[in-house]
């Protein structure tokens, strides 16, 4: 069975760095890994995720969680998850029935201390 790993917390706490480190670890282990990010997030460039220290990796832009079903990967990495639309059932189904692994990062609360997107549902 696959699993779902979540990195959450406030801005600048190292969530994206955790995603990049784990991505590199999975590649070394020979896994077919892919990185995704919301189309809405273009701070590091149209198709990149980046850490505060300037490390960047190419990512697939998506708008909805259901789009993950269009990709064939063993391990899915998703940065800035709070900006995605869709149903979490897609992730649960891919993990449980297709043995896919997920590493997901995102802000858990807005600056007004309100739940941000679907992060708390994870």
PDB file of C-alpha atoms in Angstrom:
ATOM      1  CA  UNK A   1       0.000   0.000   0.000  1.00  0.00           C
ATOM      2  CA  UNK A   2       1.226   3.504  -0.786  1.00  0.00           C
ATOM      3  CA  UNK A   3       1.231   6.301   1.724  1.00  0.00           C
ATOM      4  CA  UNK A   4       0.548   9.997   2.061  1.00  0.00           C
ATOM      5  CA  UNK A   5       3.144  12.197   3.763  1.00  0.00           C
ATOM      6  CA  UNK A   6       2.294  15.814   4.566  1.00  0.00           C
ATOM      7  CA  UNK A   7       4.628  18.721   5.330  1.00  0.00           C
ATOM      8  CA  UNK A   8       2.624  21.644   6.678  1.00  0.00           C
ATOM      9  CA  UNK A   9       3.352  24.784   8.601  1.00  0.00           C
ATOM     10  CA  UNK A  10       3.826  28.527   8.218  1.00  0.00           C
ATOM     11  CA  UNK A  11       5.744  30.311   5.466  1.00  0.00           C
ATOM     12  CA  UNK A  12       9.518  29.957   5.459  1.00  0.00           C
ATOM     13  CA  UNK A  13       9.597  26.809   7.636  1.00  0.00           C
ATOM     14  CA  UNK A  14      11.262  24.574   5.024  1.00  0.00           C
ATOM     15  CA  UNK A  15       8.317  22.710   3.478  1.00  0.00           C
ATOM     16  CA  UNK A  16       9.567  23.046  -0.118  1.00  0.00           C
ATOM     17  CA  UNK A  17      13.073  22.053   0.962  1.00  0.00           C
ATOM     18  CA  UNK A  18      11.632  18.859   2.465  1.00  0.00           C
ATOM     19  CA  UNK A  19       9.889  18.136  -0.846  1.00  0.00           C
ATOM     20  CA  UNK A  20      13.123  18.645  -2.837  1.00  0.00           C
ATOM     21  CA  UNK A  21      15.207  16.539  -0.439  1.00  0.00           C
ATOM     22  CA  UNK A  22      12.727  13.663  -0.493  1.00  0.00           C
ATOM     23  CA  UNK A  23      12.396  13.910  -4.282  1.00  0.00           C
ATOM     24  CA  UNK A  24      16.167  13.491  -4.660  1.00  0.00           C
ATOM     25  CA  UNK A  25      16.128  10.564  -2.212  1.00  0.00           C
ATOM     26  CA  UNK A  26      13.403   8.812  -4.209  1.00  0.00           C
ATOM     27  CA  UNK A  27      15.319   9.323  -7.472  1.00  0.00           C
ATOM     28  CA  UNK A  28      18.448   7.785  -5.923  1.00  0.00           C
ATOM     29  CA  UNK A  29      16.283   4.831  -4.875  1.00  0.00           C
ATOM     30  CA  UNK A  30      15.295   4.372  -8.532  1.00  0.00           C
ATOM     31  CA  UNK A  31      11.683   5.480  -8.185  1.00  0.00           C
ATOM     32  CA  UNK A  32       9.704   7.117 -10.972  1.00  0.00           C
ATOM     33  CA  UNK A  33       8.985  10.431  -9.230  1.00  0.00           C
ATOM     34  CA  UNK A  34       7.206  13.560 -10.456  1.00  0.00           C
ATOM     35  CA  UNK A  35       6.750  17.021  -8.951  1.00  0.00           C
ATOM     36  CA  UNK A  36       3.509  18.989  -9.271  1.00  0.00           C
ATOM     37  CA  UNK A  37       2.487  22.501  -8.356  1.00  0.00           C
ATOM     38  CA  UNK A  38      -0.620  24.625  -8.743  1.00  0.00           C
ATOM     39  CA  UNK A  39      -0.764  26.635 -11.955  1.00  0.00           C
ATOM     40  CA  UNK A  40      -1.689  29.615  -9.788  1.00  0.00           C
ATOM     41  CA  UNK A  41       1.735  29.604  -8.067  1.00  0.00           C
ATOM     42  CA  UNK A  42       4.266  31.283 -10.344  1.00  0.00           C
ATOM     43  CA  UNK A  43       6.677  32.752  -7.791  1.00  0.00           C
ATOM     44  CA  UNK A  44       9.607  30.546  -8.892  1.00  0.00           C
ATOM     45  CA  UNK A  45       8.644  30.691 -12.555  1.00  0.00           C
ATOM     46  CA  UNK A  46       5.868  29.128 -14.567  1.00  0.00           C
ATOM     47  CA  UNK A  47       6.941  25.505 -14.128  1.00  0.00           C
ATOM     48  CA  UNK A  48       9.270  25.386 -11.136  1.00  0.00           C
ATOM     49  CA  UNK A  49       9.220  24.952  -7.411  1.00  0.00           C
ATOM     50  CA  UNK A  50      12.024  26.578  -5.442  1.00  0.00           C
ATOM     51  CA  UNK A  51      13.483  26.719  -1.963  1.00  0.00           C
ATOM     52  CA  UNK A  52      14.446  29.869  -0.097  1.00  0.00           C
ATOM     53  CA  UNK A  53      18.131  29.134  -0.787  1.00  0.00           C
ATOM     54  CA  UNK A  54      17.579  29.178  -4.565  1.00  0.00           C
ATOM     55  CA  UNK A  55      17.315  25.472  -5.435  1.00  0.00           C
ATOM     56  CA  UNK A  56      14.803  24.874  -8.234  1.00  0.00           C
ATOM     57  CA  UNK A  57      13.206  21.822  -9.801  1.00  0.00           C
ATOM     58  CA  UNK A  58      10.961  21.506 -12.814  1.00  0.00           C
ATOM     59  CA  UNK A  59       7.325  20.753 -11.939  1.00  0.00           C
ATOM     60  CA  UNK A  60       4.120  19.925 -13.781  1.00  0.00           C
ATOM     61  CA  UNK A  61       1.441  22.618 -13.470  1.00  0.00           C
ATOM     62  CA  UNK A  62      -2.007  21.412 -12.430  1.00  0.00           C
ATOM     63  CA  UNK A  63      -5.204  23.105 -11.266  1.00  0.00           C
ATOM     64  CA  UNK A  64      -7.190  20.165  -9.924  1.00  0.00           C
ATOM     65  CA  UNK A  65      -6.206  17.138  -7.853  1.00  0.00           C
ATOM     66  CA  UNK A  66      -7.952  14.840 -10.346  1.00  0.00           C
ATOM     67  CA  UNK A  67      -5.300  15.716 -12.970  1.00  0.00           C
ATOM     68  CA  UNK A  68      -2.848  13.481 -11.067  1.00  0.00           C
ATOM     69  CA  UNK A  69      -4.628  10.465 -12.560  1.00  0.00           C
ATOM     70  CA  UNK A  70      -3.188  11.471 -15.959  1.00  0.00           C
ATOM     71  CA  UNK A  71       0.397  10.835 -14.844  1.00  0.00           C
ATOM     72  CA  UNK A  72       2.238   7.580 -14.387  1.00  0.00           C
ATOM     73  CA  UNK A  73       4.587   7.910 -11.405  1.00  0.00           C
ATOM     74  CA  UNK A  74       5.453   5.773  -8.399  1.00  0.00           C
ATOM     75  CA  UNK A  75       5.875   8.824  -6.196  1.00  0.00           C
ATOM     76  CA  UNK A  76       3.962  12.109  -6.471  1.00  0.00           C
ATOM     77  CA  UNK A  77       5.323  15.325  -4.966  1.00  0.00           C
ATOM     78  CA  UNK A  78       2.963  18.288  -4.637  1.00  0.00           C
ATOM     79  CA  UNK A  79       4.084  21.727  -3.435  1.00  0.00           C
ATOM     80  CA  UNK A  80       1.711  24.524  -2.355  1.00  0.00           C
ATOM     81  CA  UNK A  81      -1.177  22.068  -2.160  1.00  0.00           C
ATOM     82  CA  UNK A  82      -3.477  24.632  -0.522  1.00  0.00           C
ATOM     83  CA  UNK A  83      -4.026  26.261  -3.939  1.00  0.00           C
ATOM     84  CA  UNK A  84      -5.370  23.137  -5.675  1.00  0.00           C
ATOM     85  CA  UNK A  85      -9.018  22.431  -6.391  1.00  0.00           C
ATOM     86  CA  UNK A  86     -10.681  19.056  -6.360  1.00  0.00           C
ATOM     87  CA  UNK A  87     -11.463  16.052  -4.246  1.00  0.00           C
ATOM     88  CA  UNK A  88      -8.996  14.304  -1.937  1.00  0.00           C
ATOM     89  CA  UNK A  89     -10.515  10.956  -2.950  1.00  0.00           C
ATOM     90  CA  UNK A  90      -8.168  10.968  -5.955  1.00  0.00           C
ATOM     91  CA  UNK A  91      -5.104  10.878  -3.698  1.00  0.00           C
ATOM     92  CA  UNK A  92      -6.613   8.288  -1.376  1.00  0.00           C
ATOM     93  CA  UNK A  93      -7.584   6.064  -4.326  1.00  0.00           C
ATOM     94  CA  UNK A  94      -4.148   6.283  -5.972  1.00  0.00           C
ATOM     95  CA  UNK A  95      -2.427   5.569  -2.678  1.00  0.00           C
ATOM     96  CA  UNK A  96      -4.649   2.743  -1.507  1.00  0.00           C
ATOM     97  CA  UNK A  97      -5.482   0.911  -4.729  1.00  0.00           C
ATOM     98  CA  UNK A  98      -2.575   1.792  -7.027  1.00  0.00           C
ATOM     99  CA  UNK A  99       0.165   1.712  -4.348  1.00  0.00           C
ATOM    100  CA  UNK A 100       1.315   5.277  -5.114  1.00  0.00           C
ATOM    101  CA  UNK A 101       3.279   7.336  -2.606  1.00  0.00           C
ATOM    102  CA  UNK A 102       2.629  11.038  -1.970  1.00  0.00           C
ATOM    103  CA  UNK A 103       4.670  13.837  -0.438  1.00  0.00           C
ATOM    104  CA  UNK A 104       2.567  16.963  -0.104  1.00  0.00           C
ATOM    105  CA  UNK A 105       3.478  20.381   1.270  1.00  0.00           C
ATOM    106  CA  UNK A 106       1.408  23.461   1.928  1.00  0.00           C
ATOM    107  CA  UNK A 107       0.315  26.164   4.287  1.00  0.00           C
ATOM    108  CA  UNK A 108      -2.140  24.897   6.853  1.00  0.00           C
ATOM    109  CA  UNK A 109      -3.598  28.300   7.821  1.00  0.00           C
ATOM    110  CA  UNK A 110      -4.032  31.720   6.227  1.00  0.00           C
ATOM    111  CA  UNK A 111      -2.533  34.829   7.818  1.00  0.00           C
ATOM    112  CA  UNK A 112      -5.968  35.274   9.471  1.00  0.00           C
ATOM    113  CA  UNK A 113      -5.585  31.840  11.125  1.00  0.00           C
ATOM    114  CA  UNK A 114      -8.298  30.259   8.989  1.00  0.00           C
ATOM    115  CA  UNK A 115      -7.851  26.782   7.425  1.00  0.00           C
ATOM    116  CA  UNK A 116      -6.168  27.101   4.025  1.00  0.00           C
ATOM    117  CA  UNK A 117      -7.582  25.030   1.186  1.00  0.00           C
ATOM    118  CA  UNK A 118      -7.717  21.296   1.716  1.00  0.00           C
ATOM    119  CA  UNK A 119      -4.569  21.081   3.852  1.00  0.00           C
ATOM    120  CA  UNK A 120      -6.397  20.338   7.080  1.00  0.00           C
ATOM    121  CA  UNK A 121      -8.444  17.633   5.367  1.00  0.00           C
ATOM    122  CA  UNK A 122      -5.247  15.738   4.552  1.00  0.00           C
TER     123      UNK A 122
END
